[in-house]
Short mmCIF file of C-alpha atoms in Angstrom, two decimals:
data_model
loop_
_atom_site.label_atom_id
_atom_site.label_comp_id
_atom_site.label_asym_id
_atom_site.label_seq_id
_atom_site.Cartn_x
_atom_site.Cartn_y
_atom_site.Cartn_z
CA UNK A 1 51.24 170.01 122.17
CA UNK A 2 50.20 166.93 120.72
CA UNK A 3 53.56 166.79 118.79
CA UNK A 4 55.69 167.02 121.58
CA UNK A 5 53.82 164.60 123.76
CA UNK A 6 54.15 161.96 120.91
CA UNK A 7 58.07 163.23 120.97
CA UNK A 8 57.90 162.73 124.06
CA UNK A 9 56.29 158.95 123.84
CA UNK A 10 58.21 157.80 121.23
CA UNK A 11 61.98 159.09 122.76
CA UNK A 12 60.50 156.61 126.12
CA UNK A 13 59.90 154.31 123.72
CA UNK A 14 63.10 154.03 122.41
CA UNK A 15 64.82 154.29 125.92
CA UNK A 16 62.51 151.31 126.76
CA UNK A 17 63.67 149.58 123.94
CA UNK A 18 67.36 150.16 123.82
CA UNK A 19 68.31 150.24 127.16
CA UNK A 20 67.50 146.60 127.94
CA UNK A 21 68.77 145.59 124.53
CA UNK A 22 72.32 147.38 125.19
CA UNK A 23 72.54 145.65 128.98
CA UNK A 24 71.71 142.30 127.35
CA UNK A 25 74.12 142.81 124.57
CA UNK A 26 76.87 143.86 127.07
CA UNK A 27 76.08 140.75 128.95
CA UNK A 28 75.83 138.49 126.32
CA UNK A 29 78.82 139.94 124.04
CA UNK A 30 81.49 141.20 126.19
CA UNK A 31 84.10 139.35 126.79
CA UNK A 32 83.90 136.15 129.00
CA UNK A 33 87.60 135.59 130.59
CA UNK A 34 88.71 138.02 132.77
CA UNK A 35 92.23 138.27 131.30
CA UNK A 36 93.60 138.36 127.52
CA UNK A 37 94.76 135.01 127.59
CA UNK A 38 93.55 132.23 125.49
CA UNK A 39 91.97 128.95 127.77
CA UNK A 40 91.87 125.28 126.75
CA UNK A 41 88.69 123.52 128.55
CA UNK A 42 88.67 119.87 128.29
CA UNK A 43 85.31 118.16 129.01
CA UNK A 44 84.77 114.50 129.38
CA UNK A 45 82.88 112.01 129.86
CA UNK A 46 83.34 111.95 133.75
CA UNK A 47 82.10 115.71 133.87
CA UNK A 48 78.61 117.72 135.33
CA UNK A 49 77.60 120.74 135.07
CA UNK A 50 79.10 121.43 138.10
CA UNK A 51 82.40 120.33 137.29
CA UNK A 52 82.30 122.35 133.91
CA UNK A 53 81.36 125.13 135.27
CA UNK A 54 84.65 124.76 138.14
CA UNK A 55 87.01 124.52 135.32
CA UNK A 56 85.24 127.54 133.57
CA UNK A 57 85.59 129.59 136.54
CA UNK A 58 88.99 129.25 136.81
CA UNK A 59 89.12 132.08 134.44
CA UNK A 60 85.65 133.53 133.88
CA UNK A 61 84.60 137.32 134.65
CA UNK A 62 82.07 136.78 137.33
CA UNK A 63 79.49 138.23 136.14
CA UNK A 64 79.22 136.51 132.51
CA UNK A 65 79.92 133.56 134.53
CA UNK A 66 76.42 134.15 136.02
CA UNK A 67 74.90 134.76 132.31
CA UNK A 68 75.82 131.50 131.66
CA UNK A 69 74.87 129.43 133.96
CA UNK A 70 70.85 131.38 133.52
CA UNK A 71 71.60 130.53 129.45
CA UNK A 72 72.21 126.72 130.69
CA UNK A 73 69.62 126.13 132.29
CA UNK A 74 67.62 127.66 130.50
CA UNK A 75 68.59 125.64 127.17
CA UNK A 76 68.65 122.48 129.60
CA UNK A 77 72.75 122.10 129.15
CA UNK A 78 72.65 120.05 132.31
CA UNK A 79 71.33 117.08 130.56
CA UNK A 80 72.72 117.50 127.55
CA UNK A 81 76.50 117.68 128.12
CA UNK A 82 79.07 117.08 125.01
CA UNK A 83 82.58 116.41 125.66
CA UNK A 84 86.00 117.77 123.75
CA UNK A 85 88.22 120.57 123.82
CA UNK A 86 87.06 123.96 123.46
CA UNK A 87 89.18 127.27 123.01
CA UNK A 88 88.03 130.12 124.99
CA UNK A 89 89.90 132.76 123.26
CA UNK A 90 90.42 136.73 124.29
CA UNK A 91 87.31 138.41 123.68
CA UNK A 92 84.86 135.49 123.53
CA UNK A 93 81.47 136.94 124.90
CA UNK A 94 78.99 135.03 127.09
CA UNK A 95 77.07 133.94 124.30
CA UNK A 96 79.63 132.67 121.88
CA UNK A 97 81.03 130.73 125.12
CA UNK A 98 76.95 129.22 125.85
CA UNK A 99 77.44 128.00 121.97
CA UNK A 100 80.45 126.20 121.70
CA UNK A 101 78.96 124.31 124.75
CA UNK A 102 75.89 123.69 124.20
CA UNK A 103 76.65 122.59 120.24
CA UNK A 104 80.00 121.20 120.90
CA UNK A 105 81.71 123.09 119.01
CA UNK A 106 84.75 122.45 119.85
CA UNK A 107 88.36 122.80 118.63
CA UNK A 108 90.89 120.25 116.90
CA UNK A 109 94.08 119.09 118.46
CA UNK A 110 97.25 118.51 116.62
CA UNK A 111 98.12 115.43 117.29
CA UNK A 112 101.52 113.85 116.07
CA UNK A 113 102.20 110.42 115.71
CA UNK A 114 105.33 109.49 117.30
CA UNK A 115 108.03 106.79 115.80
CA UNK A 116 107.72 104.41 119.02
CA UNK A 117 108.86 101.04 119.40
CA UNK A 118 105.47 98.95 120.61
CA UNK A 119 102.27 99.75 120.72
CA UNK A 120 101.71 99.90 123.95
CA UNK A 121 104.06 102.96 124.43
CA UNK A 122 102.02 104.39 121.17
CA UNK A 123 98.85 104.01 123.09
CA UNK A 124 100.24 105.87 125.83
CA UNK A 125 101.42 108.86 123.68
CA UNK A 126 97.90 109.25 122.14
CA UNK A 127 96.21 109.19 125.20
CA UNK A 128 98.65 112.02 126.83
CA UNK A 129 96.76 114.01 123.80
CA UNK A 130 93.04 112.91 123.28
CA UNK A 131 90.08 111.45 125.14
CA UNK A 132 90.84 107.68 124.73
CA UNK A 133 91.45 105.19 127.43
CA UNK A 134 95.12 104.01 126.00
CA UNK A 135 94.03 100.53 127.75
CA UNK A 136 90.88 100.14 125.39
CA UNK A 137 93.35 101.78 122.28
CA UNK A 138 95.77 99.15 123.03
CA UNK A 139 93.14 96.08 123.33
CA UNK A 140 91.76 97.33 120.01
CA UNK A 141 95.32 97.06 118.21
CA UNK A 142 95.83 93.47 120.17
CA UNK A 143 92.66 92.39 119.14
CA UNK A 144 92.86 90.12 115.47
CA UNK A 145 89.20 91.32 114.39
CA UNK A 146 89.86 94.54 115.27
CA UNK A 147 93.08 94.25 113.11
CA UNK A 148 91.69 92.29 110.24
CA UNK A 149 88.56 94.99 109.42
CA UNK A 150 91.47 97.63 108.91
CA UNK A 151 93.72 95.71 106.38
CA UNK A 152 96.45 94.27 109.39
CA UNK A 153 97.00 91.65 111.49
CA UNK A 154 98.50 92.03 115.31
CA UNK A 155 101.97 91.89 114.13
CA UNK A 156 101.46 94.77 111.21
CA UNK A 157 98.75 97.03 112.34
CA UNK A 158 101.56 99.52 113.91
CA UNK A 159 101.77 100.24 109.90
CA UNK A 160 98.86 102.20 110.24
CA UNK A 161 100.39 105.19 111.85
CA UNK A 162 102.25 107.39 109.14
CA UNK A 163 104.59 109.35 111.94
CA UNK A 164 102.51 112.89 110.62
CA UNK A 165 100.89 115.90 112.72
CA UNK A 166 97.08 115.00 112.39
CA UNK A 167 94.15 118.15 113.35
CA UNK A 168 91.65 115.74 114.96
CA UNK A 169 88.75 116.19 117.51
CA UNK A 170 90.15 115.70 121.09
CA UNK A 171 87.16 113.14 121.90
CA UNK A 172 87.44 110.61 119.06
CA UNK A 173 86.43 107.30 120.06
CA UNK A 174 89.10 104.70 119.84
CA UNK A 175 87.01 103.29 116.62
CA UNK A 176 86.69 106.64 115.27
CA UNK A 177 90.39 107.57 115.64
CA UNK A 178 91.38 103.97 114.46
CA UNK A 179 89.28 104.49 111.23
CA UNK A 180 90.82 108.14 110.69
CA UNK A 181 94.61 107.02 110.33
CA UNK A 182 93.50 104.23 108.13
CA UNK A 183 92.17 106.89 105.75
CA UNK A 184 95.80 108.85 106.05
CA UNK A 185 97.52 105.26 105.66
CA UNK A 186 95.31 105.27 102.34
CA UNK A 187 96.23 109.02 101.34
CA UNK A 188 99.90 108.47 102.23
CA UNK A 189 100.09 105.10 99.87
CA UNK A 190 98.93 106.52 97.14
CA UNK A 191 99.34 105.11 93.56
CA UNK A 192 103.15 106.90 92.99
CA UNK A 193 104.27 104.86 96.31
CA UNK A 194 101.80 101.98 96.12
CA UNK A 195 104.06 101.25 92.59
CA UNK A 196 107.24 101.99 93.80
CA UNK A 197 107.14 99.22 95.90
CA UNK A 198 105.39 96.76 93.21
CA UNK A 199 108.39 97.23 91.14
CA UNK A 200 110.55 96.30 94.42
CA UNK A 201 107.98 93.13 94.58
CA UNK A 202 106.97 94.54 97.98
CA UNK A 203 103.94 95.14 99.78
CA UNK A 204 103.35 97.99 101.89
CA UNK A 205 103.68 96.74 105.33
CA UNK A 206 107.17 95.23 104.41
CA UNK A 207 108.34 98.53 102.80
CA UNK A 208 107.14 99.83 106.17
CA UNK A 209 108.94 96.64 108.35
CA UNK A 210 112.35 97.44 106.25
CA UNK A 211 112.10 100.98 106.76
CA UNK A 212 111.89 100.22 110.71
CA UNK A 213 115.21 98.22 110.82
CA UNK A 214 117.03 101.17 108.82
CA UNK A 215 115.13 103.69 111.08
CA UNK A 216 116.72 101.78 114.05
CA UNK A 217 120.08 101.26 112.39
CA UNK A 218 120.75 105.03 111.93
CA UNK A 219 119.43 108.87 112.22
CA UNK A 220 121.20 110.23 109.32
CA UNK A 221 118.49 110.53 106.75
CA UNK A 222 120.78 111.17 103.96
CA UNK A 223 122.19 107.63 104.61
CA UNK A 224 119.09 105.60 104.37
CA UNK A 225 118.69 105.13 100.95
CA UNK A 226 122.09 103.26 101.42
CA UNK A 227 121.11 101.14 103.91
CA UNK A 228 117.93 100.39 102.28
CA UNK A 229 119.80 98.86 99.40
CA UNK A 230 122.03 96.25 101.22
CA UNK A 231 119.47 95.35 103.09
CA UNK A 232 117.36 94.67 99.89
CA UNK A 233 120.09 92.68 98.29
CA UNK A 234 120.27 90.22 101.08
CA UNK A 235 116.39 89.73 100.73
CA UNK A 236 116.91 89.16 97.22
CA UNK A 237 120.45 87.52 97.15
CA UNK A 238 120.20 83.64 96.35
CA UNK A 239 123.20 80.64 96.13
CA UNK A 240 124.07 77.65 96.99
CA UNK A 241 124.34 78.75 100.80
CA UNK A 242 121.20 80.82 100.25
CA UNK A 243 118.65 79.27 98.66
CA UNK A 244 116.46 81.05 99.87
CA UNK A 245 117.87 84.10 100.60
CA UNK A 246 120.23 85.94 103.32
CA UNK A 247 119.51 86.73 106.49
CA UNK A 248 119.34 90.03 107.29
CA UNK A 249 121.38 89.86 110.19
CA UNK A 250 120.06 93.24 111.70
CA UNK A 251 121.05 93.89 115.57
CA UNK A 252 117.79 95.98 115.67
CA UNK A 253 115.57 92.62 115.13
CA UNK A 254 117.61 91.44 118.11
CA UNK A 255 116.91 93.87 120.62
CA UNK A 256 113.49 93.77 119.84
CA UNK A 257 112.70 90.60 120.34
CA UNK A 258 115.00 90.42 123.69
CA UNK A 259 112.72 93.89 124.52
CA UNK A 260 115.85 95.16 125.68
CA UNK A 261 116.13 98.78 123.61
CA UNK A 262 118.70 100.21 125.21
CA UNK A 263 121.71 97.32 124.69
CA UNK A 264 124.63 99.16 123.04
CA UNK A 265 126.01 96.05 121.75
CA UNK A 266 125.19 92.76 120.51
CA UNK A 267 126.73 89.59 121.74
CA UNK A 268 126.81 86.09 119.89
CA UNK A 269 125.10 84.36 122.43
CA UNK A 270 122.06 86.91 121.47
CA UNK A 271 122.16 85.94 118.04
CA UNK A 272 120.42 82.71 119.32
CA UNK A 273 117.45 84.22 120.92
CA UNK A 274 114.65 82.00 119.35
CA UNK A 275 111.82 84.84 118.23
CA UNK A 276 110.33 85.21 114.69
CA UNK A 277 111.84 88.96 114.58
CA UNK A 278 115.51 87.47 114.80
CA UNK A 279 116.70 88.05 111.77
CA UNK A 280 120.16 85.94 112.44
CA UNK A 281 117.88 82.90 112.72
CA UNK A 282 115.28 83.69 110.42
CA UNK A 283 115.40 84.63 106.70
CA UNK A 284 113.42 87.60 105.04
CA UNK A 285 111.98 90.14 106.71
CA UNK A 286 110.49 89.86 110.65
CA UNK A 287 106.75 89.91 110.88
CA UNK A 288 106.02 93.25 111.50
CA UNK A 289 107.41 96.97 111.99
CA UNK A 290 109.91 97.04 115.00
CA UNK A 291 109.27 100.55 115.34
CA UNK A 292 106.77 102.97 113.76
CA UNK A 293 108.37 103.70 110.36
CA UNK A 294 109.57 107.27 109.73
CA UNK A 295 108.63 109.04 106.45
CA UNK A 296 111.89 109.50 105.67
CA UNK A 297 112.97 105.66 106.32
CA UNK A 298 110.09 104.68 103.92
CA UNK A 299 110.84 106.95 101.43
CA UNK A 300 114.52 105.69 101.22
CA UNK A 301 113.23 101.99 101.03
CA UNK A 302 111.25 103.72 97.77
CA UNK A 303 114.10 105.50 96.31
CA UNK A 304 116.98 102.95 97.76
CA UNK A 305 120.41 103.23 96.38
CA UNK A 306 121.66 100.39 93.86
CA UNK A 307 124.80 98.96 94.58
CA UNK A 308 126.19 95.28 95.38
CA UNK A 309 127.28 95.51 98.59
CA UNK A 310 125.70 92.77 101.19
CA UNK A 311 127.48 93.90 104.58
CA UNK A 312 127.94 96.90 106.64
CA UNK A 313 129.25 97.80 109.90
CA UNK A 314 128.84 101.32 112.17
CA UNK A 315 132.05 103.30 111.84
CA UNK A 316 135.13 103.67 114.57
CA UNK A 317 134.26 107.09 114.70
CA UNK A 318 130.97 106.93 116.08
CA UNK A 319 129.16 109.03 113.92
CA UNK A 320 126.28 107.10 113.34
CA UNK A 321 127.32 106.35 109.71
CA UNK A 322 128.49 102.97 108.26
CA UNK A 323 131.08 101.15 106.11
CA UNK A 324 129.67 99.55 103.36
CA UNK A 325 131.33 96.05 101.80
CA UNK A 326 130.94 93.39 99.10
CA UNK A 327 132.62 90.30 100.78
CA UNK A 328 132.21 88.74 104.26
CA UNK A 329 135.95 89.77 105.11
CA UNK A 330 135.96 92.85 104.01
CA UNK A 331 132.97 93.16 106.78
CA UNK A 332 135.16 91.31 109.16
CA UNK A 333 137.75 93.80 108.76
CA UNK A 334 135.00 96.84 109.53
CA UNK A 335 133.56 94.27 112.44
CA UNK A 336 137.27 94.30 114.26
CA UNK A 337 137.69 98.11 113.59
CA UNK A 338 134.23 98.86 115.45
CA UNK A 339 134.80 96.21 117.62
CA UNK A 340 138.04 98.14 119.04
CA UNK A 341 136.43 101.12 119.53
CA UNK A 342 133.41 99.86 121.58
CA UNK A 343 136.52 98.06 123.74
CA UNK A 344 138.42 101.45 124.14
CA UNK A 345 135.08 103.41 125.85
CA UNK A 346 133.84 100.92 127.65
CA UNK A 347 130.90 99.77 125.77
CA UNK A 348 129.52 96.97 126.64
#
């Protein structure tokens, strides 16, 4: 008798025990959306509680929306609120949800670096994908201190961006995110291309500013290396005419520093346009970048082709390719050609 009533004790026991345990497991463990989709919540700075939990409710099972909310306030979430992006994928219980929250454990973005022209429009890319203000980004990269602490001035800091995909938290501060592409600038210049362009007597930025005039000259990759090469004889190239070397003469230079990017052609009166990234007035290279310089574009400055030829001119054809030449009427030759063709569509 004895036996069975201690049977019986310990089988209540149990039930007692395992009952509540398997509710509060269901609770805390099944899943917390109500679909199979994956969710993207973006928290920030701006948000409450309240406003968390509206975005979370957009997809969350009722009832584990209910858990949650008892797990907040219990562990005091209200007051201790931490921004970012946080995946809610298919089959995320209550529990792993009330964790990622609560510890911030949130999920990278992939964030890629676009080739842009001007920094403003780069500050307004990043800030389509993170946290920052792309006002306070873009004071920070017009601001000289700012600039100086990360190896640039005004003019050069756009070399910081290597045009990659970057995984990086969603709520970076500006300083943090600033401070993270300097590190890639440092991996991507590493000793190989750091001494390709010593033995090209360049410095990194200018590899970077030449690469941006041949990035804006053409999209054929394979015709870069090319490019790169005239361009680098006319920086080195010194006469009687040149002491002190030839002007580049690159349209690019001029349509930056008229801001006008979308002029299909160049007129003389252009040419004129008094601004330090002219380079028809001005010898050597402009101050800075006039784009964000592609990968490609500064590996061909790297690996440029060596030849002697000092002038080229787009092709008829419209291809996006160029004739190449050694004298200034063999170029004038190419000039009329292209010249023609502009005339015959229209292009003005």
């Amino acid at each position: 008798m004895k036996k069975s009533l201690h049977k019986i004790l310990y089988i209540v026991l149990l039930l007692l025990v395992f009952i509540p345990a398997s509710i509060a497991s269901y609770l805390l463990f099944s899943s917390f959306s109500n679909d199979s989709e994956t969710h993207y919540v973006y928290i920030d700075d701006d948000d409450s509680v309240d406003s968390v939990y509206t975005k979370l409710s957009a997809f969350a099972n009722p009832r584990s929306m209910k858990v949650l909310q008892t797990l907040n306030r219990y562990g005091r979430y209200a007051g201790h609120i931490r921004t970012g992006r946080y995946v809610i994928a298919d089959g995320d219980g209550t529990w792993k949800v009330y964790r990622k929250l609560k510890n911030g454990l949130q999920d990278p973005v992939k964030l890629t670096i676009p080739s842009v022209r001007t920094t403003d429009r780069l500050a307004a890319e990043v800030a389509k994908k993170m946290m920052i203000d792309s006002t306070e980004l873009l004071r920070a990269l017009s601001d000289e201190a700012v600039c100086r602490k990360l190896g640039f001035d005004t003019t050069t800091v756009i070399c910081l961006f290597v045009p990659n995909t970057y995984e990086v938290f969603w709520n970076l501060s500006t300083d943090k995110f600033l401070e993270r592409m300097k590190k890639e600038y440092d991996l991507f210049w590493n000793e190989e291309r750091k001494g390709l362009a010593d033995r090209l007597k360049l410095i990194p930025t200018e590899v970077m500013t030449l690469a941006s005039i041949i990035d804006e000259e053409t999209a054929n990759d394979a015709e870069k290396p090319m490019i790169a090469g005239m361009y680098y004889n006319r920086l080195m190239f010194r006469d009687e005419e040149y002491p002190e070397g030839m002007p580049l003469q690159a349209d690019p230079t001029v349509k930056f520093a008229l801001k006008q990017f979308q002029l299909k052609r160049i007129y003389n009166d252009m040419l004129h346009f008094k601004s330090p990234y002219n380079t028809y007035i001005n010898t050597g290279l402009p101050p800075g970048p006039i784009r964000i310089a592609s990968v490609a574009g500064i590996d061909a400055v790297l690996h440029m082709v060596k030849h002697d030829y000092l002038y080229m001119c787009a092709k008829e054809d419209f291809s996006g390719t160029h004739r190449f030449a050694r004298t200034y009427q063999e170029h004038l030759a190419n000039a009329v050609r292209y010249a023609a063709a502009l005339n015959q569509r229209g292009i003005k």
